[in-house]
Amino acid sequence: MCGICGIFNLDGEPVPHGHIKSMADELAHRGPDDEGHYIDVNIALGHRRLSILDLSPAGHQPMSSEDGRIILIYNGEIYNHLELKVELEALGYQFRSRTDTEVLLKGYEAWGLDVIEKLNGMFAFALWDSPTRTLYLVRDRFGIKPLYWTKVGKTFIFASEIKAILTHPKVSTQLNPEALNEYFTFQNLFRYHTLFKGINLLQAASIRWISEREGDLKRRTWWDYDFTNRDEGMSEEEAESETLRLFRQAVIRQLMSDVPVGSYLSGGMDSGSIVAVTATQIPRLSTFTCGFDLSSVTGREANFDERREAESISCHFKTEHYQQVVNASDVSWALPNVIWHLEDLRLGMCYPNFYVSRLASKFVKVCLSGAGGDELYAGYPWRYYRVFDAIGRDHYLRQYYEFWQRLVSDQDKPKLFTEDLWRYVRDKDTFRTFSRVFTFNEGLKYDSPEEHIANSLYFEIKTFLAGLFVVGDKLSMAHGLEERVPFLDNDLVDFAQRIPIRHKLANLEKINRFNENETRKLRRYKAFGEGKNVLRNAMSSLLPEEILNRRKQGFSAPDESWYRGEALDYLKAILLNKRAAYRDFLNPRFVADIIDKHVAGKNNYRLLLWSFLCFEWWCKIFLDGVRPDSMDAR
């Protein structure tokens, strides 16, 4: 795991060494072990290395081919690199290191860009083909590793993180109003732009290239999720046994490392299953949990602390277990640094991720995460059932769009934004942005409940999980920690997409027979299980029954209660400040009204309040230029 960056002046202007050095320095937290630069007049590449495989200088980057014609900078892990190395050796290639970087480099020499489709792993890389004077940027099929880019005049700039791009003197920091509108609708971005005007996220499973001769940026995608080719003849037994086999294979594949490997551990099935397999391979495995101080918490959030369940799993598998306890005041200390590292605002409360990653980084350099299990195996049934009775495509999209307006509804946006900003974005249709996600797969159908659920899986894995990957990468790499996701293994994903919906969601036939005119349908739907049926049965040989049957609990702090109590003073101090930076874009009266309604218990606005806090710190840090290390976070 590393940080990469580069500058390509298409007009032939030489790149000053100081420019690429400044970009790489801004990525030092991603790669504290080594630094390297390559400059060839108008092209410059920078690399910061976090040494995971082959810790020797042989893994130094940028890495060049033996004839010096191909230069590679690479961030990620290729889990099948040893198999590919055998293929390449059979073709006559020789290796001077044990790195997957060299396998990728020689793979390009042997197969060209076709090498990408052979890779099983997470990666983002840039490759300079000197003979053709062409720069290629590539991102893994799932989009686990980030890569951002911008083009200013005749200068093309890219990096693993936006903050590195911002160091270039030609780049100015401006807010992207369309992205802000999208963020305050979905608490996510469904297009590949960012809050930074002109700076984009490279699409997952895509290649972008630009040549000195042509100067135009080109793109092609080489893979996409597809839940439409389900094998309806597959039995439950086959689905369960093959899921277990491929899951074991995926976890063991992702244990390759020359440094210590640990695992996050909640009280749930996904991380517990990873620990179950990993503990058979790593004696005295280190595991890490984040819990919460619930002394002032009431209601449903009183069950948000999973430390007891995590300890139970740890004891069962004899792991060396560490815990981080977060309290209501911790958000104020962490938030400036969280936003500095996250930059690309996504999803809900993520400061617990920041704390547990920091904890893990004190003991290991690689940590396994359970992300992806819910999206592959239908772990959010209360979402799917909202569109279960949809009639046709338009009805489905409208119903699902209503649910995914997580923060501010379309009718409230004139009150949210300042008059100037609303005048700019009012014609930017976020429903069209939402609907566009479904157009990437022309095979989607909308004629049955099963198809609606399959479409929902497709949407959520391309959007919600993609947001989780941004959060996971940025907040783990903030501490020089590599986060791996065993559920996102090529073979496991390919098989999981083929499993019939009826095996993933229990009692699907009974739900099909519901009278859609009856009241309280959603409550009835929830009584039919929590999804991931086939995964739960597959893991029955790995985990204790009480873990398998435990009600699903998301990884979230009890912020609803804290924002009404212990954290309320902080909330008001930041958001009701008359000099707050967000006031240039958001209406402070709307913000104050949301705080009042939340405190009064009229609604639970914890997600929106979190996003207000995040955006305020984003404005301070990136628009006002206040670095976290110079802030009083309180």
XYZ file of C-alpha atoms in Angstrom:
634
model
C 0.000 0.000 0.000
C 1.398 3.326 -1.004
C 0.746 6.807 -2.323
C 1.278 7.748 -5.960
C 1.226 11.051 -7.842
C 2.241 12.542 -11.154
C 2.391 15.552 -13.480
C 2.285 15.467 -17.281
C 2.850 18.751 -19.135
C 1.381 18.143 -22.578
C 2.951 21.308 -23.988
C 6.434 19.935 -23.334
C 7.228 22.292 -20.456
C 9.724 20.658 -18.046
C 8.348 19.641 -14.645
C 10.299 21.220 -11.768
C 11.495 18.614 -9.279
C 10.017 20.666 -6.444
C 6.493 20.198 -7.797
C 6.540 16.392 -7.724
C 8.437 16.428 -4.424
C 5.733 18.589 -2.809
C 3.012 16.262 -4.055
C 4.777 13.166 -2.744
C 5.471 14.836 0.605
C 1.744 15.410 1.071
C 1.291 11.627 0.799
C 3.974 10.754 3.363
C 1.429 9.227 5.769
C 0.502 6.696 3.069
C 4.099 5.602 2.604
C 6.480 6.352 5.463
C 9.041 3.687 4.473
C 10.502 5.012 1.217
C 10.205 7.782 -1.366
C 11.030 7.917 -5.056
C 10.680 10.268 -8.035
C 11.038 9.925 -11.789
C 11.331 12.903 -14.151
C 11.721 12.838 -17.924
C 11.460 16.476 -18.986
C 7.665 17.015 -19.071
C 6.550 13.884 -17.178
C 7.108 13.389 -13.444
C 6.031 10.508 -11.212
C 6.195 10.344 -7.420
C 5.828 7.475 -4.974
C 5.639 6.976 -1.208
C 6.081 3.380 -0.104
C 4.450 1.431 2.698
C 6.535 -1.749 2.576
C 4.370 -4.885 2.803
C 5.975 -7.407 0.412
C 9.749 -7.716 -0.025
C 10.896 -5.045 2.406
C 14.256 -4.720 0.651
C 15.304 -1.848 -1.650
C 14.380 -4.123 -4.578
C 10.795 -2.936 -4.096
C 11.676 0.732 -4.595
C 9.398 2.747 -6.870
C 9.052 4.205 -9.432
C 10.052 0.855 -10.935
C 11.333 0.679 -14.494
C 11.589 -2.107 -17.033
C 15.079 -3.427 -17.713
C 15.365 -1.307 -20.858
C 14.001 1.772 -19.061
C 11.138 2.194 -21.533
C 8.287 1.494 -19.067
C 7.946 3.234 -15.682
C 5.410 2.103 -13.064
C 4.102 3.584 -9.818
C 1.651 1.339 -8.042
C -0.533 1.304 -4.917
C -2.221 -1.881 -3.747
C -1.903 -5.643 -3.551
C -2.222 -8.294 -6.265
C -3.182 -11.454 -4.421
C -2.562 -13.805 -7.355
C 0.818 -12.314 -8.277
C 2.690 -15.553 -7.529
C 0.575 -17.478 -10.053
C 1.138 -14.746 -12.636
C 4.851 -14.797 -11.874
C 4.971 -18.502 -12.768
C 3.265 -17.749 -16.100
C 5.724 -14.967 -16.845
C 8.739 -17.085 -15.918
C 7.493 -19.711 -18.369
C 7.595 -16.969 -21.016
C 11.233 -16.272 -20.173
C 10.924 -13.288 -17.827
C 13.316 -13.064 -14.890
C 12.692 -11.279 -11.597
C 14.976 -9.359 -9.276
C 12.448 -8.890 -6.425
C 9.580 -10.677 -4.670
C 7.155 -7.785 -5.193
C 3.818 -7.800 -6.953
C 4.900 -4.476 -8.476
C 7.486 -6.215 -10.631
C 4.938 -8.866 -11.658
C 2.607 -6.096 -12.831
C 5.412 -4.362 -14.716
C 6.527 -7.497 -16.543
C 2.903 -8.494 -17.067
C 2.407 -5.271 -19.017
C 5.506 -6.022 -21.077
C 4.149 -9.489 -21.876
C 0.430 -8.857 -22.347
C -0.025 -5.101 -22.606
C -3.114 -3.686 -20.912
C -4.729 -7.141 -21.049
C -2.744 -7.858 -17.883
C -5.362 -5.884 -15.937
C -8.045 -8.515 -16.435
C -5.715 -11.156 -14.997
C -5.316 -9.322 -11.676
C -7.100 -10.375 -8.494
C -6.550 -7.626 -5.982
C -6.932 -3.976 -5.089
C -4.854 -1.426 -6.929
C -4.458 1.974 -8.497
C -1.437 2.567 -10.683
C 0.084 4.858 -13.272
C 2.236 3.548 -16.094
C 4.405 5.672 -18.363
C 5.034 4.120 -21.775
C 8.030 6.109 -22.955
C 8.176 4.898 -26.596
C 4.595 6.080 -27.236
C 4.821 9.012 -24.757
C 1.543 7.821 -23.219
C 0.455 7.890 -19.579
C -2.026 5.259 -18.349
C -4.038 5.411 -15.109
C -5.793 2.236 -13.937
C -8.042 1.418 -10.980
C -9.101 -2.013 -9.683
C -12.408 -3.576 -10.659
C -14.101 -2.814 -7.319
C -12.639 0.657 -6.744
C -11.016 -0.224 -3.426
C -7.988 2.013 -3.963
C -8.612 5.674 -4.862
C -7.018 7.723 -7.626
C -7.899 11.355 -8.393
C -7.064 13.490 -11.416
C -7.496 16.932 -12.920
C -6.511 18.697 -16.120
C -5.643 22.393 -16.017
C -4.913 23.766 -19.459
C -2.129 21.590 -20.858
C -1.199 20.062 -17.494
C -2.550 16.698 -16.340
C -2.159 15.961 -12.614
C -3.104 12.889 -10.574
C -2.616 11.476 -7.064
C -3.900 8.964 -4.521
C -5.313 11.864 -2.513
C -6.688 15.251 -3.490
C -4.482 17.176 -1.072
C -1.438 16.227 -3.148
C -3.052 17.657 -6.298
C -3.780 20.897 -4.444
C -0.050 21.524 -3.942
C 0.418 22.149 -7.671
C 0.620 25.901 -8.386
C -1.807 25.656 -11.322
C -4.582 24.150 -9.178
C -6.948 26.469 -7.331
C -9.290 25.239 -4.608
C -12.925 25.959 -5.378
C -16.175 24.368 -4.246
C -18.094 22.292 -6.779
C -21.764 23.313 -6.199
C -23.176 20.326 -8.099
C -21.225 17.914 -5.917
C -22.404 19.744 -2.789
C -26.019 19.367 -3.918
C -25.409 15.666 -4.504
C -23.703 15.224 -1.131
C -26.526 16.860 0.824
C -29.010 14.651 -1.015
C -27.367 11.235 -0.717
C -24.581 11.790 1.847
C -22.467 10.378 -0.952
C -21.415 11.167 -4.521
C -22.822 8.967 -7.277
C -20.883 10.640 -10.060
C -17.100 10.697 -10.238
C -16.641 14.360 -9.411
C -15.713 15.667 -5.944
C -16.427 18.702 -3.773
C -13.296 20.199 -5.359
C -14.240 21.837 -8.644
C -12.420 20.210 -11.558
C -10.967 17.303 -9.541
C -12.363 13.859 -10.332
C -12.186 10.326 -8.972
C -11.098 7.734 -11.523
C -13.977 5.327 -12.104
C -13.591 1.790 -10.767
C -12.534 -0.835 -13.332
C -11.480 1.821 -15.789
C -8.416 2.955 -17.690
C -7.687 6.555 -18.592
C -4.851 7.443 -20.891
C -3.422 10.553 -22.431
C -0.625 10.878 -24.973
C 1.709 13.738 -25.670
C 0.877 13.629 -29.377
C -2.941 13.696 -29.152
C -3.440 15.504 -25.839
C -7.014 14.257 -25.345
C -7.956 12.201 -22.305
C -9.492 8.843 -23.236
C -11.241 6.214 -21.132
C -12.597 2.695 -21.228
C -14.072 0.421 -18.565
C -13.194 -3.249 -18.433
C -15.576 -4.761 -15.848
C -18.800 -4.138 -13.941
C -20.929 -5.869 -11.324
C -23.766 -7.971 -12.704
C -26.487 -9.595 -10.581
C -28.672 -10.412 -13.616
C -27.058 -13.741 -14.577
C -28.303 -15.692 -11.582
C -28.236 -19.481 -11.695
C -31.826 -20.215 -10.693
C -31.092 -23.940 -10.712
C -28.474 -23.586 -7.975
C -29.436 -25.416 -4.782
C -29.055 -23.919 -1.323
C -26.514 -26.601 -0.464
C -24.354 -25.704 -3.470
C -24.620 -21.989 -2.708
C -23.566 -22.544 0.900
C -20.718 -24.991 0.294
C -19.202 -22.997 -2.564
C -19.540 -19.740 -0.629
C -17.626 -21.294 2.266
C -14.915 -22.699 -0.015
C -14.398 -19.449 -1.895
C -14.532 -17.392 1.296
C -11.779 -19.487 2.904
C -9.737 -19.185 -0.270
C -10.218 -15.404 -0.375
C -9.190 -14.850 3.245
C -6.097 -17.040 2.938
C -5.127 -15.308 -0.322
C -5.215 -11.952 1.398
C -2.913 -12.999 4.235
C 0.190 -12.701 2.037
C 2.532 -10.271 3.777
C 6.054 -9.798 5.092
C 4.710 -7.673 7.972
C 2.198 -8.421 10.770
C -1.457 -8.911 9.753
C -4.436 -8.381 12.074
C -8.201 -8.061 11.766
C -10.946 -5.707 12.824
C -13.496 -7.529 14.963
C -17.026 -6.372 15.674
C -19.622 -8.618 17.234
C -21.025 -9.650 13.879
C -20.813 -12.476 11.395
C -18.692 -10.888 8.654
C -15.638 -9.859 10.665
C -16.104 -12.892 12.925
C -15.911 -15.226 9.923
C -12.722 -13.540 8.730
C -11.196 -13.977 12.183
C -12.295 -17.635 12.253
C -10.369 -18.428 9.059
C -7.405 -16.151 9.784
C -6.884 -17.615 13.262
C -6.182 -21.000 11.656
C -3.342 -19.435 9.656
C -1.826 -16.895 12.074
C -1.034 -18.023 15.616
C -2.030 -15.431 18.206
C -3.849 -13.201 15.734
C -4.275 -9.553 16.804
C -7.859 -8.255 16.638
C -9.239 -4.746 17.145
C -12.612 -3.404 18.247
C -14.031 0.066 18.758
C -16.652 0.427 21.478
C -18.579 3.359 22.920
C -19.212 4.918 26.307
C -22.962 4.431 26.729
C -23.288 5.868 30.232
C -25.489 8.725 29.002
C -27.199 6.874 26.155
C -30.804 5.682 26.112
C -33.190 4.046 23.673
C -32.109 1.918 20.738
C -28.555 3.296 20.856
C -28.022 1.673 24.264
C -27.110 -1.498 22.328
C -24.561 0.125 20.009
C -21.494 -1.120 21.902
C -20.297 -4.471 20.519
C -17.327 -5.012 22.813
C -18.921 -7.892 24.710
C -19.710 -9.808 21.521
C -16.266 -9.073 20.081
C -14.628 -10.314 23.281
C -16.673 -13.503 23.026
C -15.398 -14.161 19.497
C -11.855 -13.281 20.549
C -11.991 -15.762 23.426
C -13.424 -18.441 21.142
C -10.544 -18.103 18.657
C -7.858 -17.178 21.221
C -6.877 -13.883 19.592
C -4.827 -11.117 21.170
C -7.584 -8.547 21.462
C -7.381 -4.751 21.759
C -10.182 -2.243 22.282
C -10.681 1.479 21.748
C -13.487 3.109 23.733
C -14.868 6.299 22.182
C -16.829 8.840 24.198
C -18.920 11.867 23.272
C -16.009 14.310 23.408
C -13.816 12.308 21.037
C -15.523 13.628 17.922
C -14.265 17.148 18.665
C -10.671 15.954 18.960
C -10.731 13.738 15.878
C -12.910 15.607 13.395
C -10.380 18.097 11.938
C -7.907 15.305 11.221
C -10.660 13.013 9.945
C -11.733 15.627 7.390
C -8.145 16.456 6.435
C -7.508 12.826 5.578
C -10.960 12.031 4.164
C -11.170 15.179 1.937
C -13.756 13.501 -0.317
C -16.784 13.613 2.016
C -18.811 10.395 2.083
C -21.382 8.624 4.260
C -22.061 8.800 7.981
C -20.100 9.040 11.208
C -16.618 7.708 10.470
C -14.512 9.035 13.335
C -14.742 5.589 15.058
C -12.993 4.178 11.954
C -10.239 6.746 12.448
C -9.744 5.708 16.073
C -9.800 1.935 15.526
C -7.378 2.258 12.578
C -5.032 4.259 14.779
C -5.248 1.525 17.418
C -4.533 -1.254 14.916
C -1.578 0.613 13.408
C 0.272 0.384 16.727
C 0.449 -3.411 16.405
C 0.127 -4.401 12.722
C 0.693 -2.957 9.268
C -2.163 -4.827 7.557
C -5.728 -5.208 8.852
C -8.612 -7.232 7.408
C -12.094 -5.703 7.161
C -15.529 -7.298 6.736
C -16.721 -4.677 4.229
C -18.679 -6.042 1.267
C -20.493 -8.962 2.868
C -23.759 -7.041 3.217
C -23.703 -5.741 -0.352
C -22.933 -9.123 -1.929
C -25.265 -11.243 0.188
C -28.229 -8.875 0.712
C -27.615 -7.680 4.250
C -29.985 -4.683 4.137
C -33.471 -6.195 3.582
C -35.286 -3.184 5.069
C -33.965 -1.208 2.103
C -34.952 -3.728 -0.571
C -38.463 -4.194 0.784
C -39.183 -0.525 0.210
C -39.272 -1.279 -3.514
C -40.545 -4.836 -3.290
C -43.965 -3.911 -4.664
C -42.737 -1.536 -7.390
C -44.515 -1.764 -10.737
C -42.045 -1.183 -13.537
C -38.835 0.806 -13.810
C -40.158 4.316 -13.161
C -42.082 3.257 -10.052
C -39.037 1.386 -8.737
C -36.683 4.332 -9.282
C -39.032 6.848 -7.650
C -39.579 4.657 -4.593
C -35.896 3.920 -4.163
C -34.920 7.549 -4.723
C -37.230 8.573 -1.882
C -35.319 6.249 0.436
C -31.851 7.331 -0.695
C -32.452 11.017 -0.018
C -30.605 10.430 3.237
C -30.084 14.060 4.251
C -32.246 16.776 2.676
C -35.285 16.217 0.461
C -35.672 18.037 -2.835
C -38.467 20.203 -1.429
C -36.263 21.417 1.452
C -33.231 22.322 -0.637
C -34.300 25.948 -1.266
C -34.190 26.390 2.514
C -30.850 24.561 2.875
C -28.745 26.498 0.377
C -28.014 30.207 0.162
C -29.907 32.029 -2.572
C -26.853 32.255 -4.832
C -25.994 28.586 -4.546
C -29.607 27.470 -4.960
C -29.889 29.574 -8.105
C -26.936 27.613 -9.491
C -28.038 24.065 -8.559
C -31.835 24.184 -8.727
C -31.837 22.862 -12.292
C -29.352 20.077 -11.452
C -31.610 17.051 -11.145
C -30.347 14.653 -8.460
C -33.020 12.122 -9.448
C -31.352 11.946 -12.857
C -27.991 11.442 -11.129
C -29.532 8.633 -9.074
C -31.186 6.986 -12.089
C -28.001 7.173 -14.145
C -26.318 4.561 -11.915
C -28.735 1.934 -13.229
C -27.917 2.695 -16.869
C -24.408 1.243 -16.611
C -25.927 -2.242 -16.875
C -28.274 -2.511 -19.839
C -29.447 -5.947 -18.701
C -31.375 -4.734 -15.645
C -35.075 -5.636 -15.611
C -37.899 -4.372 -13.401
C -40.624 -7.012 -13.739
C -40.487 -8.919 -10.429
C -39.544 -8.521 -6.755
C -36.429 -10.634 -7.330
C -35.305 -8.302 -10.100
C -35.961 -5.251 -7.920
C -33.751 -6.722 -5.192
C -31.018 -7.647 -7.685
C -31.103 -4.075 -9.011
C -30.836 -2.748 -5.465
C -27.790 -4.932 -4.836
C -26.231 -3.552 -8.013
C -26.947 0.042 -7.021
C -25.724 -0.255 -3.441
C -22.510 -2.073 -4.272
C -21.649 0.620 -6.850
C -22.502 3.549 -4.576
C -22.731 2.788 -0.857
C -19.886 0.256 -0.819
C -17.823 2.553 -3.046
C -18.239 5.250 -0.396
C -17.173 2.823 2.325
C -14.014 2.100 0.337
C -13.126 5.801 0.218
C -13.594 6.073 3.983
C -11.754 2.826 4.697
C -8.742 3.678 2.556
C -8.311 7.273 3.692
C -8.756 6.709 7.432
C -6.575 3.600 7.605
C -3.821 5.116 5.473
C -3.917 8.178 7.722
C -2.036 5.926 10.150
C 0.079 4.014 7.620
C -2.218 0.973 7.872
C -3.221 -1.167 4.898
C -6.867 -2.256 4.991
C -7.839 -5.380 3.029
C -11.340 -6.637 2.198
C -11.524 -10.439 1.690
C -15.172 -10.365 0.564
C -14.004 -8.442 -2.514
C -12.169 -11.341 -4.119
C -12.731 -11.902 -7.838
C -13.819 -15.528 -7.514
C -16.057 -14.937 -4.497
C -17.747 -11.902 -6.069
C -18.320 -13.696 -9.376
C -19.992 -16.592 -7.572
C -22.013 -14.451 -5.137
C -23.569 -12.574 -8.062
C -24.875 -15.868 -9.485
C -26.654 -16.967 -6.284
C -30.477 -16.754 -6.584
C -32.113 -14.023 -4.523
C -34.297 -16.601 -2.747
C -31.178 -18.085 -1.115
C -29.988 -14.710 0.158
C -33.292 -13.522 1.658
C -35.298 -15.899 3.815
C -39.015 -16.537 3.208
C -39.053 -14.781 -0.151
C -42.021 -16.867 -1.302
C -44.135 -15.756 1.682
C -43.276 -12.119 1.080
C -44.374 -12.541 -2.535
C -47.836 -13.489 -1.267
C -48.290 -10.363 0.893
C -51.360 -8.226 0.343
C -49.748 -4.962 -0.722
C -52.753 -2.963 0.518
C -52.290 -3.962 4.145
C -50.926 -1.472 6.662
C -47.548 -1.702 8.376
C -46.020 -3.689 5.525
C -42.484 -2.661 6.420
C -42.844 -4.039 9.938
C -44.135 -7.312 8.495
C -41.223 -7.466 6.061
C -38.718 -7.016 8.875
C -40.111 -10.072 10.621
C -38.833 -12.279 7.818
C -35.186 -12.265 8.760
C -32.212 -10.030 8.207
C -30.838 -11.202 4.909
C -27.544 -12.925 4.124
C -29.281 -16.260 4.626
C -26.889 -18.281 2.479
C -23.846 -16.610 4.022
C -25.124 -17.268 7.546
C -25.654 -20.946 6.769
C -22.272 -21.185 5.045
C -20.512 -19.779 8.116
C -22.281 -22.136 10.538
C -19.223 -24.389 10.673
C -16.984 -21.444 11.603
C -18.883 -19.408 14.196
C -20.836 -20.020 17.415
C -24.609 -20.053 16.963
C -25.158 -16.956 19.106
C -23.000 -14.910 16.722
C -24.678 -16.275 13.595
C -28.157 -15.487 14.905
C -27.362 -12.140 16.476
C -29.476 -9.262 15.180
C -27.567 -7.081 12.738
C -25.864 -4.034 14.255
C -24.126 -1.432 12.117
C -20.813 0.098 13.183
C -22.017 3.447 14.460
C -21.536 5.678 17.482
C -24.612 6.708 19.541
C -24.581 10.200 18.052
C -28.345 10.659 18.191
C -28.109 10.707 21.991
C -24.774 12.511 22.158
C -26.016 15.350 19.916
C -28.855 15.896 22.395
C -26.591 15.724 25.418
C -22.844 15.556 25.920
C -21.870 16.696 22.403
C -24.526 19.407 22.092
C -22.284 22.253 23.265
C -19.673 21.320 20.667
C -22.335 21.052 17.976
C -23.637 24.527 18.748
C -20.186 26.075 19.109
C -19.231 24.921 15.614
C -22.498 25.285 13.703
C -24.093 28.341 15.354
C -20.912 30.405 15.188
C -21.646 33.591 13.221
C -18.247 33.267 11.541
C -18.802 29.653 10.486
C -17.303 28.992 7.061
C -20.284 27.016 5.744
C -22.469 30.158 5.820
C -21.178 31.119 2.370
C -23.093 28.131 0.972
C -25.712 26.955 3.497
C -28.488 28.866 5.222
C -27.609 29.135 8.943
C -31.294 29.408 9.880
C -31.957 26.006 8.338
C -28.988 24.533 10.231
C -30.195 26.041 13.525
C -33.711 24.719 12.909
C -32.388 21.186 12.366
C -30.444 21.375 15.642
C -33.560 22.543 17.504
C -35.728 19.782 16.051
C -33.151 17.134 16.873
C -32.717 18.332 20.461
C -36.496 18.431 20.914
C -36.692 14.808 19.799
C -38.988 15.589 16.865
C -36.704 13.762 14.445
C -33.399 11.939 14.428
C -31.118 14.201 12.374
C -27.812 12.638 13.416
C -26.706 11.973 9.819
C -27.469 15.510 8.683
C -25.830 17.060 11.750
C -22.723 14.969 11.125
C -22.631 16.200 7.532
C -23.010 19.816 8.666
C -20.007 19.353 10.969
C -17.983 17.684 8.224
C -18.741 20.382 5.685
C -17.867 23.153 8.142
C -14.447 21.604 8.780
C -14.016 20.937 5.047
C -14.556 24.650 4.349
C -12.151 25.684 7.107
C -9.417 23.305 6.030
C -9.591 23.388 2.249
C -11.125 26.783 1.457
C -9.757 28.836 4.350
C -6.430 26.982 4.417
C -6.345 26.088 8.120
C -4.259 22.936 8.657
C -5.432 20.493 11.362
C -2.139 20.657 13.262
C -2.722 24.381 13.838
C -6.313 24.024 15.042
C -7.931 24.013 18.419
C -10.308 21.153 17.632
C -12.485 22.000 20.596
